[in-house]
Coordinates of C-alpha atoms and ligand atoms in Angstrom, one line a residue:
X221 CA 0.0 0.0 0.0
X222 CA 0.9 3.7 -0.3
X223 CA 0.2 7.1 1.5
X224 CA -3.2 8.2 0.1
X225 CA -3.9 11.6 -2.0
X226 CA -4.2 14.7 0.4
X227 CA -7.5 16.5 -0.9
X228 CA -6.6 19.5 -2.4
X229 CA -8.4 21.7 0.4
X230 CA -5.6 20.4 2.5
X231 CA -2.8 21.5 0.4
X232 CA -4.9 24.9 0.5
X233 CA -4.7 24.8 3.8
X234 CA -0.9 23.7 4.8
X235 CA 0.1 26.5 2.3
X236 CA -2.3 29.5 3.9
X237 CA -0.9 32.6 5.5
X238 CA -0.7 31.6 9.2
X239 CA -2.8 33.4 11.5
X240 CA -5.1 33.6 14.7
X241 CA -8.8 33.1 14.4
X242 CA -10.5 35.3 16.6
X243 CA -14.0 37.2 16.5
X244 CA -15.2 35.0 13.1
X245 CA -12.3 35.6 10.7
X246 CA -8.4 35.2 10.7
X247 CA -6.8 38.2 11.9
X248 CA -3.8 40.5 11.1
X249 CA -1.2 40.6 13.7
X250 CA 1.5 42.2 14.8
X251 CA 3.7 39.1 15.9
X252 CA 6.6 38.5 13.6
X253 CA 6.9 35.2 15.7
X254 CA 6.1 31.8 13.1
X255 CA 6.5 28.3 14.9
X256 CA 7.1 25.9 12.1
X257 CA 4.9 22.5 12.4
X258 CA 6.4 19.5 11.2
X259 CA 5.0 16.1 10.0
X260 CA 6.7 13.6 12.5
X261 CA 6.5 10.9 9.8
X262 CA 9.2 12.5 8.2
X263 CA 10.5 15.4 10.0
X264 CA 9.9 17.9 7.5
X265 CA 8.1 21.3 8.1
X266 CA 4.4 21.4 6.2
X267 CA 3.2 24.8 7.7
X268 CA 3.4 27.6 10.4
X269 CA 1.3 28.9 12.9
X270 CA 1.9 32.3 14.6
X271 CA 2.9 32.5 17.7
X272 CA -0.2 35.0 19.4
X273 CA 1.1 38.4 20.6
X274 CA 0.1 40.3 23.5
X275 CA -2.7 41.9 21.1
X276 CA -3.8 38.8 20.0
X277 CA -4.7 37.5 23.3
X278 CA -6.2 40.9 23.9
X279 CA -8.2 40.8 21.0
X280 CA -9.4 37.2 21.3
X281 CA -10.3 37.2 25.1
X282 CA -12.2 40.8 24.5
X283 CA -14.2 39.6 21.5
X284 CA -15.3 36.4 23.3
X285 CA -16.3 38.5 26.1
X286 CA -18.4 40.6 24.4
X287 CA -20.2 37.5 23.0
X288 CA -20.8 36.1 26.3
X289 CA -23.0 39.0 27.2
X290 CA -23.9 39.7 23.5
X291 CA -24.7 37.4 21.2
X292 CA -24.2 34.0 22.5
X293 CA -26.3 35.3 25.5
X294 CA -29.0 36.5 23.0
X295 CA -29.1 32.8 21.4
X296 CA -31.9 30.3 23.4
X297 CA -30.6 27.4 25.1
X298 CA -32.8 25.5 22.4
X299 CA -30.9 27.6 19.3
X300 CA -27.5 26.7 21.0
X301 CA -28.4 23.1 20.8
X302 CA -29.3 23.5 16.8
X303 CA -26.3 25.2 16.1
X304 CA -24.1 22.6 17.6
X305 CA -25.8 20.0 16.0
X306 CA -25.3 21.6 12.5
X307 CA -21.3 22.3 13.5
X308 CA -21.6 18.3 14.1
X309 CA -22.7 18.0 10.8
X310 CA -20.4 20.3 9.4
X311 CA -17.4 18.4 11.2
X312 CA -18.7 14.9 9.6
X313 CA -19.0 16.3 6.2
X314 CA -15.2 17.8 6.2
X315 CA -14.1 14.8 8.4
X316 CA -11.8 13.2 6.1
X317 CA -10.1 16.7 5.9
X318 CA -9.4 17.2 9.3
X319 CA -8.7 13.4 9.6
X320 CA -5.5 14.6 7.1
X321 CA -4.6 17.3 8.6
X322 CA -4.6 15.9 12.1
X323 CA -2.7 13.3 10.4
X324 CA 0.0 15.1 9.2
X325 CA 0.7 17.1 12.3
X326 CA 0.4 14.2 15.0
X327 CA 1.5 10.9 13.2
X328 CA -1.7 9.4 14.3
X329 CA -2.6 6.8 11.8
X330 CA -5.0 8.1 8.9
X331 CA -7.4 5.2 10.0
X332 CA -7.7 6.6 13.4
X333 CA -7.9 9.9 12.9
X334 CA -10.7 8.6 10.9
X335 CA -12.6 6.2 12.9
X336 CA -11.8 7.5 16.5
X337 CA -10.9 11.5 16.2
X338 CA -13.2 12.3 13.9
X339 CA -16.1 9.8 14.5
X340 CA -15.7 10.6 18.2
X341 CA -15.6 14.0 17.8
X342 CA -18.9 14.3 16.3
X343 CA -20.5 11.4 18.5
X344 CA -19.0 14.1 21.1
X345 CA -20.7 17.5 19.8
X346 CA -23.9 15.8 19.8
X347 CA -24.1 14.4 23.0
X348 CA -23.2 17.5 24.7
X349 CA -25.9 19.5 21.8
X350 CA -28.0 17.6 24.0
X351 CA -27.4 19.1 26.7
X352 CA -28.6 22.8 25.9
X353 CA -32.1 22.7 26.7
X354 CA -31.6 20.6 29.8
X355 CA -29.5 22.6 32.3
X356 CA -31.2 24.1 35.2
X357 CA -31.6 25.0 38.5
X358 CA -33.8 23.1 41.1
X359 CA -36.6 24.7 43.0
X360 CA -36.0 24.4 47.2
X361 CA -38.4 24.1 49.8
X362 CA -37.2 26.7 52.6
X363 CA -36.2 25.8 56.2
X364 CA -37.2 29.7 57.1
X365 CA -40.1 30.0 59.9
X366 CA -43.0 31.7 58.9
X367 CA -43.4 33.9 61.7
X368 CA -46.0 36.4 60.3
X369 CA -47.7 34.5 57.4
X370 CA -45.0 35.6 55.4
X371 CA -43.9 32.6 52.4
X372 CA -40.8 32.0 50.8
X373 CA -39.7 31.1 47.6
X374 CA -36.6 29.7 46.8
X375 CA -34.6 28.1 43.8
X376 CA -31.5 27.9 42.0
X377 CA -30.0 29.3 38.3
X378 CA -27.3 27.7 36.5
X379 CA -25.3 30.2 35.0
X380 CA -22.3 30.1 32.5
X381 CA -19.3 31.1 34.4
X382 CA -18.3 33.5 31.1
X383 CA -14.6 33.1 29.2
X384 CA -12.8 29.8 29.3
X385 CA -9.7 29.6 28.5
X386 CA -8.9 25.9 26.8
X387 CA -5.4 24.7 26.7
X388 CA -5.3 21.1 24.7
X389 CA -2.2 18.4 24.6
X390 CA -0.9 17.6 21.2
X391 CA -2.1 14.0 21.2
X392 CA -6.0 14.2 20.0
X393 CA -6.4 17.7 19.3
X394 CA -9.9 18.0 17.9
X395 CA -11.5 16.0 20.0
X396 CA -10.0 17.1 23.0
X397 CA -10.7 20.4 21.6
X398 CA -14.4 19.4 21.0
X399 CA -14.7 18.4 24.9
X400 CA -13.8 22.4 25.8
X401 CA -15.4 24.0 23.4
X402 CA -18.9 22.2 23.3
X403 CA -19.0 22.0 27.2
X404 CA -18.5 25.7 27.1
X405 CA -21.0 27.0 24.3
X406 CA -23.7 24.6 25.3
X407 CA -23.4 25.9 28.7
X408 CA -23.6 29.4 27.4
X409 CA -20.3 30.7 27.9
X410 CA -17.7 31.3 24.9
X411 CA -13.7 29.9 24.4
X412 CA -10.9 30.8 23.6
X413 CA -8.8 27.9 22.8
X414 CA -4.7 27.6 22.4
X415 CA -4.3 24.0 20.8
X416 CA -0.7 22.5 21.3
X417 CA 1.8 24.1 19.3
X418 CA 2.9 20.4 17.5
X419 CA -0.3 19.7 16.1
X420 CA -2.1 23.4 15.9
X421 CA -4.0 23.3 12.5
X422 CA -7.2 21.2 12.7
X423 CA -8.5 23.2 15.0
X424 CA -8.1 26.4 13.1
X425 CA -10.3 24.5 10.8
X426 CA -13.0 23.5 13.5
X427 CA -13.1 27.0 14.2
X428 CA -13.6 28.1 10.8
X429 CA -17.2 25.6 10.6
X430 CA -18.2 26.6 13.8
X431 CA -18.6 30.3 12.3
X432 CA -20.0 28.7 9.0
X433 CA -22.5 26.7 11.5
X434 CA -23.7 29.9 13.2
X435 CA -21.8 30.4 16.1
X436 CA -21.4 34.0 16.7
X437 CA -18.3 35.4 16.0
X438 CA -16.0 35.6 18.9
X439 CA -17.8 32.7 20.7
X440 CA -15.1 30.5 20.0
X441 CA -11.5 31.7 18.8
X442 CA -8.1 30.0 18.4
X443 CA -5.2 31.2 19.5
X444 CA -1.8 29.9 18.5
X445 CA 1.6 29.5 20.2
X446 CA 3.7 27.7 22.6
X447 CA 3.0 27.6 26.6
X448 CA 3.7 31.4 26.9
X449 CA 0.6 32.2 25.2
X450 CA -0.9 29.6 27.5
X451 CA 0.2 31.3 30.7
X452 CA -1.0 34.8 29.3
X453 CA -4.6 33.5 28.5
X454 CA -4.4 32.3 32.1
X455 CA -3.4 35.3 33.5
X456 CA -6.1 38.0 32.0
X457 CA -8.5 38.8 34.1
X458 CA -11.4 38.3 31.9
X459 CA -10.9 34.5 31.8
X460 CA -13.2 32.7 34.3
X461 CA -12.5 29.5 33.8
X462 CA -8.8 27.4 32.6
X463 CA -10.5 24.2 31.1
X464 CA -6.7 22.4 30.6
X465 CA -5.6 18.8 29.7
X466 CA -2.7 18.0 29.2
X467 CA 0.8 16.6 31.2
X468 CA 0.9 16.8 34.9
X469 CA 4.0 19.0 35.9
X470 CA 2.5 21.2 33.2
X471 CA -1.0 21.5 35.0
X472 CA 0.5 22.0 38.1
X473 CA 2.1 25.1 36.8
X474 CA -1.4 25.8 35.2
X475 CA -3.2 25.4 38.4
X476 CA -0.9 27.5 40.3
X477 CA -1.3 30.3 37.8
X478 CA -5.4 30.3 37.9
X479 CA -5.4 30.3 41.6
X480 CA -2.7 33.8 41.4
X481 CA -4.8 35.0 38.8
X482 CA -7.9 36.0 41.7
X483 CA -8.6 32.6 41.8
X484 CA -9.8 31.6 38.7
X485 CA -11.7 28.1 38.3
X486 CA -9.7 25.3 36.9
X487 CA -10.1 21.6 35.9
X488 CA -7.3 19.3 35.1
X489 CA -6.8 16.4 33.1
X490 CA -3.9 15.0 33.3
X491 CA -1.7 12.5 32.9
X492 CA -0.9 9.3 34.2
X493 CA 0.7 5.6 35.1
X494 CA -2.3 3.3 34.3
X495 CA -2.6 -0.3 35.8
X496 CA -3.9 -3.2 34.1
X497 CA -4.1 -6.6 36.1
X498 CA -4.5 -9.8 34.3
X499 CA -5.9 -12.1 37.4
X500 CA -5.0 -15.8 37.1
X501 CA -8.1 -16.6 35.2
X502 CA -8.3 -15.0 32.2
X503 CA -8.9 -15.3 28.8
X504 CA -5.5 -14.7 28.0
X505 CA -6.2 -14.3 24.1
X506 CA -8.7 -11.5 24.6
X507 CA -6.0 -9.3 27.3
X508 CA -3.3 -9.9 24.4
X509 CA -5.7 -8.7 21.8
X510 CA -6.8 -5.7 24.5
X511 CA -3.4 -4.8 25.0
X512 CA -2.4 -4.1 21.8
X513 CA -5.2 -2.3 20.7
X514 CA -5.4 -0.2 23.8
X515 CA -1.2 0.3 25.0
X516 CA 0.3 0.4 21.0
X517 CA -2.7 2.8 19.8
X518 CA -1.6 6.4 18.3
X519 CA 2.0 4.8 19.8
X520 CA 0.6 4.4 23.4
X521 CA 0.8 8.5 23.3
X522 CA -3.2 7.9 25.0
X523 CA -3.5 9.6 28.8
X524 CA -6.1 6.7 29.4
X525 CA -3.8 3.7 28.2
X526 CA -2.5 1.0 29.9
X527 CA 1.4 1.2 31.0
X528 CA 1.9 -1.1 34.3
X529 CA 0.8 -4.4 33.8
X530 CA 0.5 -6.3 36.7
X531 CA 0.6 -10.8 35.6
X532 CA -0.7 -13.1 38.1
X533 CA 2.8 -15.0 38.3
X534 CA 1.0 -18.3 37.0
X535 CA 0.6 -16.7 33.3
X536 CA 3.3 -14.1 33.1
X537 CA 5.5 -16.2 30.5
X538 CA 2.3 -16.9 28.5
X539 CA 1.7 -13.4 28.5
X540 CA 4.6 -12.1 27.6
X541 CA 5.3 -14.8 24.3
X542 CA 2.0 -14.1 22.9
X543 CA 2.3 -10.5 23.3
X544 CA 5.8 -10.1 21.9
X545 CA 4.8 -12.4 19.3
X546 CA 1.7 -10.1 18.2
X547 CA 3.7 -6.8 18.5
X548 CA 6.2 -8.6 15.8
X549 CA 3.3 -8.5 13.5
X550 CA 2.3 -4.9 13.4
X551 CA 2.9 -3.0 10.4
X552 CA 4.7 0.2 10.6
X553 CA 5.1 2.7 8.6
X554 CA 3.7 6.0 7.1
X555 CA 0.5 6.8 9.0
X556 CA -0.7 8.1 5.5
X557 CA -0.7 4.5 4.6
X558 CA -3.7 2.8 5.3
X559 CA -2.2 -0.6 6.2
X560 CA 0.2 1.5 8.6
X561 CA -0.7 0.1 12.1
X562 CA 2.0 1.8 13.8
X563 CA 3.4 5.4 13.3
X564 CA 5.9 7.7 14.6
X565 CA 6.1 9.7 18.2
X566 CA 4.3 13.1 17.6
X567 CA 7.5 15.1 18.0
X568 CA 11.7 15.5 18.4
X569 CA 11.2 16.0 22.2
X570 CA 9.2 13.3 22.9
X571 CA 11.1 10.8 20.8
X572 CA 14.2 12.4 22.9
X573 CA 12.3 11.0 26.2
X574 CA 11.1 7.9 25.1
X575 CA 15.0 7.2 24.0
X576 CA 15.7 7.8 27.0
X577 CA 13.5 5.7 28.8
X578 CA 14.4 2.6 26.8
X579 CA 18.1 3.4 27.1
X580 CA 17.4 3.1 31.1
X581 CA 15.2 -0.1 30.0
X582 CA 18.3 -1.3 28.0
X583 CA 20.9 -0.7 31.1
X584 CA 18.8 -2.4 33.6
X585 CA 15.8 -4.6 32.5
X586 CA 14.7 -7.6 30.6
X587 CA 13.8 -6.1 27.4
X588 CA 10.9 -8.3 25.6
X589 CA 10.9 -6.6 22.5
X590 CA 11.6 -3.4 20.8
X591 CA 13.4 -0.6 23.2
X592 CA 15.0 0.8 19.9
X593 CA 14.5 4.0 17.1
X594 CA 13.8 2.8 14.0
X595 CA 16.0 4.1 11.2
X596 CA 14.2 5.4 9.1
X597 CA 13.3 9.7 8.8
X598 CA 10.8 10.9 11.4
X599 CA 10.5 10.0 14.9
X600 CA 9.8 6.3 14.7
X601 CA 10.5 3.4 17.5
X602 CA 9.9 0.2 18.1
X603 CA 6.4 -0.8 20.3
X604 CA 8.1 -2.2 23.4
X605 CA 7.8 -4.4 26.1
X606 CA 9.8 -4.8 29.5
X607 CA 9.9 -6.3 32.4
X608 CA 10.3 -4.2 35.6
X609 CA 12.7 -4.7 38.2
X610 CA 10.3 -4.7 41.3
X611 CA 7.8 -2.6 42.6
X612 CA 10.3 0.3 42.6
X613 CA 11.7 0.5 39.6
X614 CA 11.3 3.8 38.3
X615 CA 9.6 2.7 34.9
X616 CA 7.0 1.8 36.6
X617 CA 6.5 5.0 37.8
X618 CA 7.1 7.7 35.5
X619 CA 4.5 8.2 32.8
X620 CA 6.3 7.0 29.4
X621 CA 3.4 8.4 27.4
X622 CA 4.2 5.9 24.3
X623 CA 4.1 2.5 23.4
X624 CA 5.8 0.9 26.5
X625 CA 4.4 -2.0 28.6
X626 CA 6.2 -2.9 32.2
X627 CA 5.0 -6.0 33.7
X628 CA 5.7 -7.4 36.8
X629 CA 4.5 -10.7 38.1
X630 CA 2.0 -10.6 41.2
X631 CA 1.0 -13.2 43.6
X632 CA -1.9 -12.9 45.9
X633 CA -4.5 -10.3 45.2
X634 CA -3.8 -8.0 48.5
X635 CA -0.5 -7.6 47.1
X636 CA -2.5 -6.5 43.5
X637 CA -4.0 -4.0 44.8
X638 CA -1.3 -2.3 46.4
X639 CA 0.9 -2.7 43.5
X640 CA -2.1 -0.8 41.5
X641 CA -2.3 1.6 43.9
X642 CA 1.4 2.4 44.5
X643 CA 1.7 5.4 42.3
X644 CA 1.4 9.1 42.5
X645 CA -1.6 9.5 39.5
X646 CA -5.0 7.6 39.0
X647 CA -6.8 8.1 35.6
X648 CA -7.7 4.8 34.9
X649 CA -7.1 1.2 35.8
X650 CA -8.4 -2.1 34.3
X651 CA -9.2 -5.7 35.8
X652 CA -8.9 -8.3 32.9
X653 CA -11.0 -11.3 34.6
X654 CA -13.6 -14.0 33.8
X655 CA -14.6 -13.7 37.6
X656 CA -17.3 -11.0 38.3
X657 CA -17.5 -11.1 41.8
X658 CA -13.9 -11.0 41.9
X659 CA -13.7 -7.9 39.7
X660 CA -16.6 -6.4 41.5
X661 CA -14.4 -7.0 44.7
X662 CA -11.3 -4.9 43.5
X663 CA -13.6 -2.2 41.8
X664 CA -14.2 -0.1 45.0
X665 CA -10.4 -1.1 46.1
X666 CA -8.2 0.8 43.2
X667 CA -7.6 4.7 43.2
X668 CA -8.7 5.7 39.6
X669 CA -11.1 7.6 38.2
X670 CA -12.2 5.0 35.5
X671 CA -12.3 1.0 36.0
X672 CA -12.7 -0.8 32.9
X673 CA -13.1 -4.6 33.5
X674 CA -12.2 -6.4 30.3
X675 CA -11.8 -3.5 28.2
X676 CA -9.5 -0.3 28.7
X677 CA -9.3 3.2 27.3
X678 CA -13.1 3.3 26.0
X679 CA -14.4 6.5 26.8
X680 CA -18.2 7.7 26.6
X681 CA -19.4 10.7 26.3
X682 CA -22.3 9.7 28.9
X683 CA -19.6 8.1 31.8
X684 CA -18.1 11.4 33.8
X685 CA -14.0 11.1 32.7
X686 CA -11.4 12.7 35.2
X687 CA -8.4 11.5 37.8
X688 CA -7.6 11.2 41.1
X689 CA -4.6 11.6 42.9
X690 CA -2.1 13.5 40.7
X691 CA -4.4 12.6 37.5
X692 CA -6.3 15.8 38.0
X693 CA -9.1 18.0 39.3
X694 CA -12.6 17.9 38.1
X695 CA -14.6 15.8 35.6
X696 CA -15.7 16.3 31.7
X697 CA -18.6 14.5 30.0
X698 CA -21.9 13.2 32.1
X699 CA -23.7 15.5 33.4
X700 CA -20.4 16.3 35.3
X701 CA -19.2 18.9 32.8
X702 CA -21.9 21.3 34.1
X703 CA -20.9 21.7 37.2
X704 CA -17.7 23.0 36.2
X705 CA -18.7 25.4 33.3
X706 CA -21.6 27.3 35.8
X707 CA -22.4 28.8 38.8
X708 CA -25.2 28.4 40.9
X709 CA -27.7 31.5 42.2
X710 CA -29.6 31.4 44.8
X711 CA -32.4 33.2 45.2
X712 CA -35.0 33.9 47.6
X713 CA -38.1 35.4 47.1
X714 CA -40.6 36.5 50.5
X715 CA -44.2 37.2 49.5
Ligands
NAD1238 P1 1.9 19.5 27.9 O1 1.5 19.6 29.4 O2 3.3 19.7 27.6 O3 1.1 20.6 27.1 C1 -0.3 20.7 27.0 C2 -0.7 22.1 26.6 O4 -0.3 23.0 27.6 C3 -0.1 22.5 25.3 O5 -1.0 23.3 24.5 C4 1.1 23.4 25.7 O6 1.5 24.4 24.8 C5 0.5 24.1 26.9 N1 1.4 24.6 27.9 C6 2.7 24.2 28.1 N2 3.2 24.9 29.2 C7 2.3 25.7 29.6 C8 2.2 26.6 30.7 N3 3.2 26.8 31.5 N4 1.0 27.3 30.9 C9 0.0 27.1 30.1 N5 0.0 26.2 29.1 C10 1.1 25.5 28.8 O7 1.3 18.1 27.4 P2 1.5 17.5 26.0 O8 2.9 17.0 25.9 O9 1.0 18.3 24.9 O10 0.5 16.2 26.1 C11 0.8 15.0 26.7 C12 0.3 15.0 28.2 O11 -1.1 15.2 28.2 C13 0.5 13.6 28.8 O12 1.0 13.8 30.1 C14 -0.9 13.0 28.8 O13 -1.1 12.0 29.8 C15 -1.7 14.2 29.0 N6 -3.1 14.0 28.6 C16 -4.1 13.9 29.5 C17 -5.4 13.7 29.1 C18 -6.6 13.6 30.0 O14 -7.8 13.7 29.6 N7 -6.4 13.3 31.3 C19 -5.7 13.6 27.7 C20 -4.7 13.7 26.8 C21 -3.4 13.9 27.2

């Protein structure tokens, strides 16, 4: 097989002017500042976003202000709701598009931008279109005496908290991107969103078929650059809300700054070191299959995604043949190519760290398989398997973000669960079991904010998504979004 044609809108688009998108329309600016972006399959440079200047931000965060209290304001909750459902549309009718584009930036194989960032991304906008003509308030029944025949009234509004700032990680940019901006305009307030700066185009592009789908202009705006431009969005006092995902040394930083900045409202979602324990009975075939599709996808470079595996001792050396033997058969190559089952790392840096981490894996572990670059252009490497040197080895720890599997044998289930436990984050965690009662056991036990049993890394837009521990602050999707896109009134009313 080969790479397949870009569509000539792409071209278009890789060769356009780079600029910002705020208030409806790409603007002039005065930053001389271009970031080049790269295609990490090959390492060349295919366009250039502009790093947003001090106006920019300006510009952007003042025009989605004054649709907060303008326009989007002036649109019904029911309207909202249409309008999101015809940018849903919009985004499945130039999905193959945006699939390319998000392609070329990330690495992410062609059939998963596709199938998952773009089929997901819509299933996404609608779900949460769902929402607009469904969030309220509750009406109370007041505790208040009635001393002189006096009666109260009281009940709750849900109001939009106004600007969110969005700051979204490189490794599914529109969708990611879809989970801020639609929990923000179906909730009434309006975005401005600073996509990663490796993999900063699709959503340029999103942005543009929001406008087309009738969301008002400065509702939702896109600003470009590195962290800096992230810090400054932060910062401005018109922002009331940091919607962020994204690594967790970063959103620690990003935290800090919303509290300094008069204690703006932040939710986190960040990374972590996610467990997986095969228990002694199960269907080993299934976990091998579950492992590959759900560590090795997009590279393992997936926040959910398994990267401690914890083997009951009786079927480690099963597990580990069978798994090396079906990483052997995975096709890499171009992520262009539609065979192409594995790609490259999204960028130089990263490929830097995961070098690292197998050169530590080299020095002092039982390497499976793989642990090595590829030679070929672009930032390619091997999917990988170790074995980890005890509970303390510090590649269990760290979060490798790619495709890297540690295992380490268990024996008694106590011991599981404090292995599965033993570790700064919880995002998610998964029990691969025939026994029910034994998974339904160890749910309740393990610190993560998703348990999968026999499955990993699925996410729903109607199951609340979010971490524990180091993972994070807050929750997206549900009907958990809402709580952290409005405020509640009170009022009281004596007649
Ligand atoms: P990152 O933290 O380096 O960057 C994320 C975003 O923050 C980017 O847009 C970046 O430009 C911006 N940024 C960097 N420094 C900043 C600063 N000081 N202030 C404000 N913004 C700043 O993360 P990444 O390398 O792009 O993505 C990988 C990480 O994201 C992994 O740790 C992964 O686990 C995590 N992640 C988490 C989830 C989740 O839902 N929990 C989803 C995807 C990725």
């Amino acid at each position: 097989m080969s790479d397949i044609a870009l569509l000539p809108a792409v071209t278009e688009f890789l060769a356009r002017v780079p600029a910002n998108f705020i208030e409806g329309a790409y603007q002039p600016s005065t930053s001389t500042q271009r970031i080049a972006v790269r295609n990490p399959a090959t390492g060349q440079v295919i366009s250039h976003i502009l790093d947003a200047s001090d106006e920019d931000i300006e510009h952007a965060v003042a025009s989605a202000r004054k649709a907060f209290k303008g326009a989007w304001a002036d649109t019904s909750p029911y309207a909202r709701g249409v309008i999101l459902n015809r940018f849903a549309d919009l985004l499945e009718v130039h999905a193959e598009e945006l699939a390319q584009l998000e392609t070329l930036c990330s690495g992410k194989s062609i059939n998963l931008s596709r199938g998952l960032e773009m089929a997901q991304s819509v299933v996404f906008l609608r779900y949460f279109a769902g929402w607009a003509s469904k969030i309220n308030g509750q009406t109370m029944s007041p505790s208040i005496p009635s001393m002189g025949g006096e009666q109260y009234l009281a009940y709750t509004l849900r109001e939009p908290v106004g600007v969110v700032a969005g700051i979204v990680p490189w490794n599914f940019s529109v969708m990611i991107g879809i989970w801020k901006i639609a929990s923000a305009l179906v909730t009434g307030c309006t975005i401005v969103i600073k996509p990663s700066e490796f993999t900063p185009l699709a959503l340029l592009r999103v942005a543009e078929l929001a406008f087309e789908a009738g969301v008002p202009a400065g509702a939702f705006n896109v600003v470009n650059g590195t962290g800096q431009v992230g810090q400054q969005l932060i910062a401005h006092a018109a922002i009331s809300k940091v919607a962020f995902t994204g690594s967790v040394p970063t959103g620690i930083a990003v935290g800090k700054a919303a509290m300094a900045a008069d204690l703006t409202r932040a939710t986190l979602e960040l990374g972590g070191k996610n467990p997986a324990a095969l228990l002694a009975d199960v269907d080993m075939d299934q976990a091998v299959t579950g492992m590959v599709q759900m560590a090795y996808v997009h590279q393992g470079q997936v926040c959910a995604a398994p990267e401690r595996l914890y083997v009951h001792r009786s079927r480690v050396s099963e597990f580990l043949e069978k798994l090396g033997q079906a990483l052997s058969t995975l096709k890499i190559g171009s992520p262009l190519d539609e065979s192409t089952q594995f790609g490259p790392l999204a960028n130089q840096a990263h490929l830097e760290k995961i070098l690292d981490f197998f050169a530590r894996a080299n020095q002092n572990n039982t390497v499976i398989c793989g642990a090595k670059a590829i030679d070929r252009p672009g930032y390619f490497v091997e999917p990988t398997l170790i074995l980890a040197n005890g509970p303390d080895d510090p590649l269990l720890r760290e979060e490798a973000f790619g495709p890297v599997l540690c295992v380490l044998p268990y024996d008694t289930e106590e011991e599981l669960v404090t292995l599965m436990n033993d570790s700064p984050y919880g995002l998610t965690a998964s029990v691969w079991t025939n026994n029910l009662s034994k998974a339904l056991r160890l749910i309740p036990q393990i610190e993560a904010g998703t348990v999968w049993v026999n499955m990993h890394t699925f996410l729903d837009p109607a199951l609340p998504f979010g971490g524990v521990k180091a993972s994070g602050v807050g929750r997206e999707f549900g009907d958990a979004f809402i709580e952290a896109y409005t405020e509640l009134k009170s009022v009281m009313i004596r007649y």
